[in-house]
Tab-separated table of C-alpha atoms in Angstrom:
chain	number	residue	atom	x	y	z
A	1	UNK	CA	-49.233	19.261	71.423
A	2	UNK	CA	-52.672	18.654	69.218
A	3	UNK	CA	-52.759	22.432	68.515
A	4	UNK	CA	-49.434	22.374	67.496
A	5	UNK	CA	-49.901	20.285	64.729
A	6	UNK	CA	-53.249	22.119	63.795
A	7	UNK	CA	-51.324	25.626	63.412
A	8	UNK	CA	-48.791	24.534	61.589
A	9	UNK	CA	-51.261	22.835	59.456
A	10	UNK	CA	-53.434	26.131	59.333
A	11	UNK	CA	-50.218	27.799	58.591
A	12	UNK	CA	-49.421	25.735	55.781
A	13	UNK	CA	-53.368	26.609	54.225
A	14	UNK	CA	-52.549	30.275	54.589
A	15	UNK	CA	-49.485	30.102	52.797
A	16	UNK	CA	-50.910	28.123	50.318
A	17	UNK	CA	-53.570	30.613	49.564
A	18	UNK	CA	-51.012	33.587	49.240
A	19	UNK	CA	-51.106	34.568	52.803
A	20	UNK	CA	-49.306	34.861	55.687
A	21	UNK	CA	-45.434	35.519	56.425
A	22	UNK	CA	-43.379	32.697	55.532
A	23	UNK	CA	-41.377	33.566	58.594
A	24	UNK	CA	-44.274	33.370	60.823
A	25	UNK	CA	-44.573	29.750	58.684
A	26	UNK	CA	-40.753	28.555	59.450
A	27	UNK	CA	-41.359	29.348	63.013
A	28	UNK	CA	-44.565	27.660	63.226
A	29	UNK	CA	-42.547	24.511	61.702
A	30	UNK	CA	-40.037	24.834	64.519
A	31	UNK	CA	-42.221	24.839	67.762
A	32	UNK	CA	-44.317	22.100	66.054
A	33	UNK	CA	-44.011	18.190	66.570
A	34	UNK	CA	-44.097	15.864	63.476
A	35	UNK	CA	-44.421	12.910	63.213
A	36	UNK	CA	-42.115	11.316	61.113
A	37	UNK	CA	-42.257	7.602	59.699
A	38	UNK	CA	-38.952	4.907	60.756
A	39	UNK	CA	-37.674	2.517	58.286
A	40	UNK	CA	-34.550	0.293	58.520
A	41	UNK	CA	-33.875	1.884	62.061
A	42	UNK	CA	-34.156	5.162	60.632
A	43	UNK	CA	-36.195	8.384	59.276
A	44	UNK	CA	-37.834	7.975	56.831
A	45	UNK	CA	-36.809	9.988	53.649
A	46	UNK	CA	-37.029	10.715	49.782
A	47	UNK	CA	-34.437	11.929	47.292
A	48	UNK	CA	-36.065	14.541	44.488
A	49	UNK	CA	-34.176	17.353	43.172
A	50	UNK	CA	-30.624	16.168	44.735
A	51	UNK	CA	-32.272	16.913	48.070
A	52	UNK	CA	-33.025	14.186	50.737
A	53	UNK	CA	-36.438	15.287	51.934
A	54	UNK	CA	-37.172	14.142	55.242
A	55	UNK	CA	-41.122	13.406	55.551
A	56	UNK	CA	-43.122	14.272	58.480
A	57	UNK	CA	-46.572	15.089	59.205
A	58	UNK	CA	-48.924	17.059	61.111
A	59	UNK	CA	-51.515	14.849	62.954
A	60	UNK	CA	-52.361	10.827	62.766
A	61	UNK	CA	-54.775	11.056	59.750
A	62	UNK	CA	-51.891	12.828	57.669
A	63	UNK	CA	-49.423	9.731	58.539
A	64	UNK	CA	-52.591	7.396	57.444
A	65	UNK	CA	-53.052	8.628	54.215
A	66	UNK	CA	-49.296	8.600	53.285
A	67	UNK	CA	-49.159	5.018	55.088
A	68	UNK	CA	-51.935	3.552	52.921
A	69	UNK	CA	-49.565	4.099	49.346
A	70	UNK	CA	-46.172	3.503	51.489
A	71	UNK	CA	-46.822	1.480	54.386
A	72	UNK	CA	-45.787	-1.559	55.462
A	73	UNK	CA	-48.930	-3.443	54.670
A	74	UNK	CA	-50.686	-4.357	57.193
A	75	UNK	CA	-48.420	-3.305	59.616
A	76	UNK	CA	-48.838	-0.673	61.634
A	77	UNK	CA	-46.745	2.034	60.743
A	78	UNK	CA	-43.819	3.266	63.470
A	79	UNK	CA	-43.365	6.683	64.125
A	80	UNK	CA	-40.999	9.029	65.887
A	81	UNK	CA	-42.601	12.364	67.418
A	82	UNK	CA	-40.030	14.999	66.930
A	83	UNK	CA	-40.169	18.822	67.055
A	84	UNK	CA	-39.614	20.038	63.573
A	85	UNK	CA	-36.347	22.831	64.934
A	86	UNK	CA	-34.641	19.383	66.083
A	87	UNK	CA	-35.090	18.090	62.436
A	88	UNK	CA	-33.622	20.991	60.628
A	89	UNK	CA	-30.688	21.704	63.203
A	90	UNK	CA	-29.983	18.709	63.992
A	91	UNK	CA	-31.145	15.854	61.598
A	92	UNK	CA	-30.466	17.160	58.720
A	93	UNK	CA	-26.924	18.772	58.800
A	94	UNK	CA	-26.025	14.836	60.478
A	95	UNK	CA	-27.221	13.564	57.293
A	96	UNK	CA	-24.147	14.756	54.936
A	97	UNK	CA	-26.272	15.782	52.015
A	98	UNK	CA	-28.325	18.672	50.990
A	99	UNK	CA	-31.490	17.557	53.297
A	100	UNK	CA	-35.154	19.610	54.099
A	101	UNK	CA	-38.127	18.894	55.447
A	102	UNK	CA	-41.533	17.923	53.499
A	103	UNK	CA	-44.450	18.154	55.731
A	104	UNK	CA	-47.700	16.145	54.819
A	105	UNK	CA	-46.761	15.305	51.421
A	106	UNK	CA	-49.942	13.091	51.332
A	107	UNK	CA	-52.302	16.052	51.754
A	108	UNK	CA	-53.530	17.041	48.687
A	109	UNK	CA	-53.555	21.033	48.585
A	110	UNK	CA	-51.757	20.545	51.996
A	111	UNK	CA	-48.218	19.981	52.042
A	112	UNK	CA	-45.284	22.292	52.465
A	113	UNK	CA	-41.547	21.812	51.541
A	114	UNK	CA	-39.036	23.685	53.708
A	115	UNK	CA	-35.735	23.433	51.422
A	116	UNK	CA	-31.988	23.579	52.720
A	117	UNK	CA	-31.998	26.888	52.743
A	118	UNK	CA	-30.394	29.734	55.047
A	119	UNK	CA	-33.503	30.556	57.406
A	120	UNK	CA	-34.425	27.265	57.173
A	121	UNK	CA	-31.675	24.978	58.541
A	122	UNK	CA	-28.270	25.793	59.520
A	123	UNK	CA	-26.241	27.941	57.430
A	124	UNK	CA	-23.270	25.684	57.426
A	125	UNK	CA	-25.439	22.848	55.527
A	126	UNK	CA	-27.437	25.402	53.111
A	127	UNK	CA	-27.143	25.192	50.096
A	128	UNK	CA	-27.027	29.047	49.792
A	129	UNK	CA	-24.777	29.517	52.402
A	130	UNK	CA	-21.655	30.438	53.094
A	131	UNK	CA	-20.258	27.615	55.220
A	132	UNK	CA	-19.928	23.444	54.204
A	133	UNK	CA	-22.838	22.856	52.339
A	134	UNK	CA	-22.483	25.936	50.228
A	135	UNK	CA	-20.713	24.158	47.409
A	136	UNK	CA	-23.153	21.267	47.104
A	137	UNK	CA	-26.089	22.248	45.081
A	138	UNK	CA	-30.043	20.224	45.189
């Protein structure tokens, strides 16, 4: 499960730097578990854009740094471990909005957004698709 985490964060780098397939990327997001942050008996999430990003990350020391500007405290910080494919086709049409994924967003030079997009998450929630969610813009 460790080297999961690490390729999708290697991945991410690539892409950063102007390589790598993007596909190869979405699929690397997919077989991946996240770990993603619970609040109020649920994920934890931001709105930008008109999207509700759902925030996960790669590895414990990703989760740290976002927990020391958003934590609880002193708290320790609760988690769920779930594989990023069950957060796009699942979570996120369930949510009723236009939703994506942000992956370490407290990685400077690190993170990745994966929008509600066709390729992304289910066609009928996209916001360029064709079915439900097509008429709903970010």
């Amino acid at each position: 499960m460790q080297q999961s985490r690490a390729a999708l964060a290697e991945r991410i780098a690539e892409r950063r730097d102007g390589g790598d397939d993007p596909r190869a990327l979405v699929g690397e997001m997919r077989r991946s578990v996240l770990l993603v942050p619970v609040a109020d008996g649920g994920l934890w999430s931001v709105r930008s854009g008109g999207v509700r990003w759902i925030c996960g990350f790669t590895d414990e020391a990703a989760l740290a740094r976002f927990a020391l500007h958003h934590g609880p405290g002193d708290r320790p910080v609760e988690y769920a471990a779930l594989l990023g494919a069950r957060i796009v086709d699942e979570i996120v049409p369930a949510l009723g909005e236009p939703a994506g994924l942000a992956v370490d967003i407290a990685t400077a030079d690190g993170s990745m957004f994966f929008p509600p997009v066709v390729g992304i998450v289910p066609e009928a929630v996209a916001v360029d698709g064709g079915g439900a969610g097509a008429g709903r813009r970010p």
